[in-house]
Every structure is written in C-alpha cells, then in structure tokens.
C-alpha cells in the first residue's frame, strides 16, 4: 500500500509545538478512534495504538507522536514544520494564506511528504498569522 494523503488546519500559536499539541487534543476530542479516555501521550505508549496508526492511521495530526525541528530529516512518524526557504519556494512572500497553501498542494508546487510523515506551516490572514496548516501521508 502507498499511504493516504490528508490535510488539516489547527489553531495558531507562536509556539508550533504547543499549536500541534492543541490540534491533537482538539482532533482527539472530536474522534477518539475507539481509544477513549487517554491523552495523545498515553496513546503513543500503547502498542494497540501503534498497530492502529501503522496499518491505517487516522489521516490527521494524531498519526504523529511529536514534532521535530524544521531542519531534522529523520524518518517518521514525525510532524516537521517547513523551513523559511521551503515556504518561500511556493509562497515567495513568506506569508502564505490558506488559499495559497491549498492551491500549492493541489498544483503539486508543494509536495506531500513520504509515508508516515507530516509537515506544517503557519498560514496568514490580513497580514497576521491565523492558522497552522498540517498535511501528511499515512503509514499504511
């Protein structure tokens, strides 16, 4: 199998790791995938969750145990923010809107990562940061 590509947005916070955790908490509150009553940290310690993620996944930010540094090229499953240079490659002004991000993904100017990996970037509205755009590919 080749994995399934997905996109999602979450709330903006200056601390991208905190924003990622908030997006995970919000996503988990909306659908616990049958693993109710546990935090994302607890889920990632459960071998049954690993099996669930690596044989299908959720197609959301829940598929990743944590965020790595933008310059870290480790294999997944990790969420990695884009570097400034990577953002400017498809959004020359460095402040992409949701529409810019969506169009770049649709056109292939912005690629999906490899299986079991995710990327994120800040999305702007009215000149200020508004959301975090997340996208990735499931492990299956």
C-alpha angles and dihedrals in degrees: 000000000000107000128249124264118228141172133206139166129217140181120293121244124164088237102070093197090055090047090051092050090049091051089050092049092048092047093047091049088055095049125004092186090228094305097102128175098029136105122235089255090054091047092054089055091055116091089208089060090050089053091048093050097043095047098046113335129200100272088233142089087283089079091077129068095206148342121265129204117281091246095048111105097187118145116259167279084103138111112232127188116224119253118243089255092053091051093048091052089072101016106041094189090057094231107089121189124219088260092052091050094047093048092047091052092046093049096043093242084119112043131212113244125246122282116298092018136106138193134199140189139179115261121207136214125184092358095304136091111271111160144003115240114213126189135167151138126258120243097239 
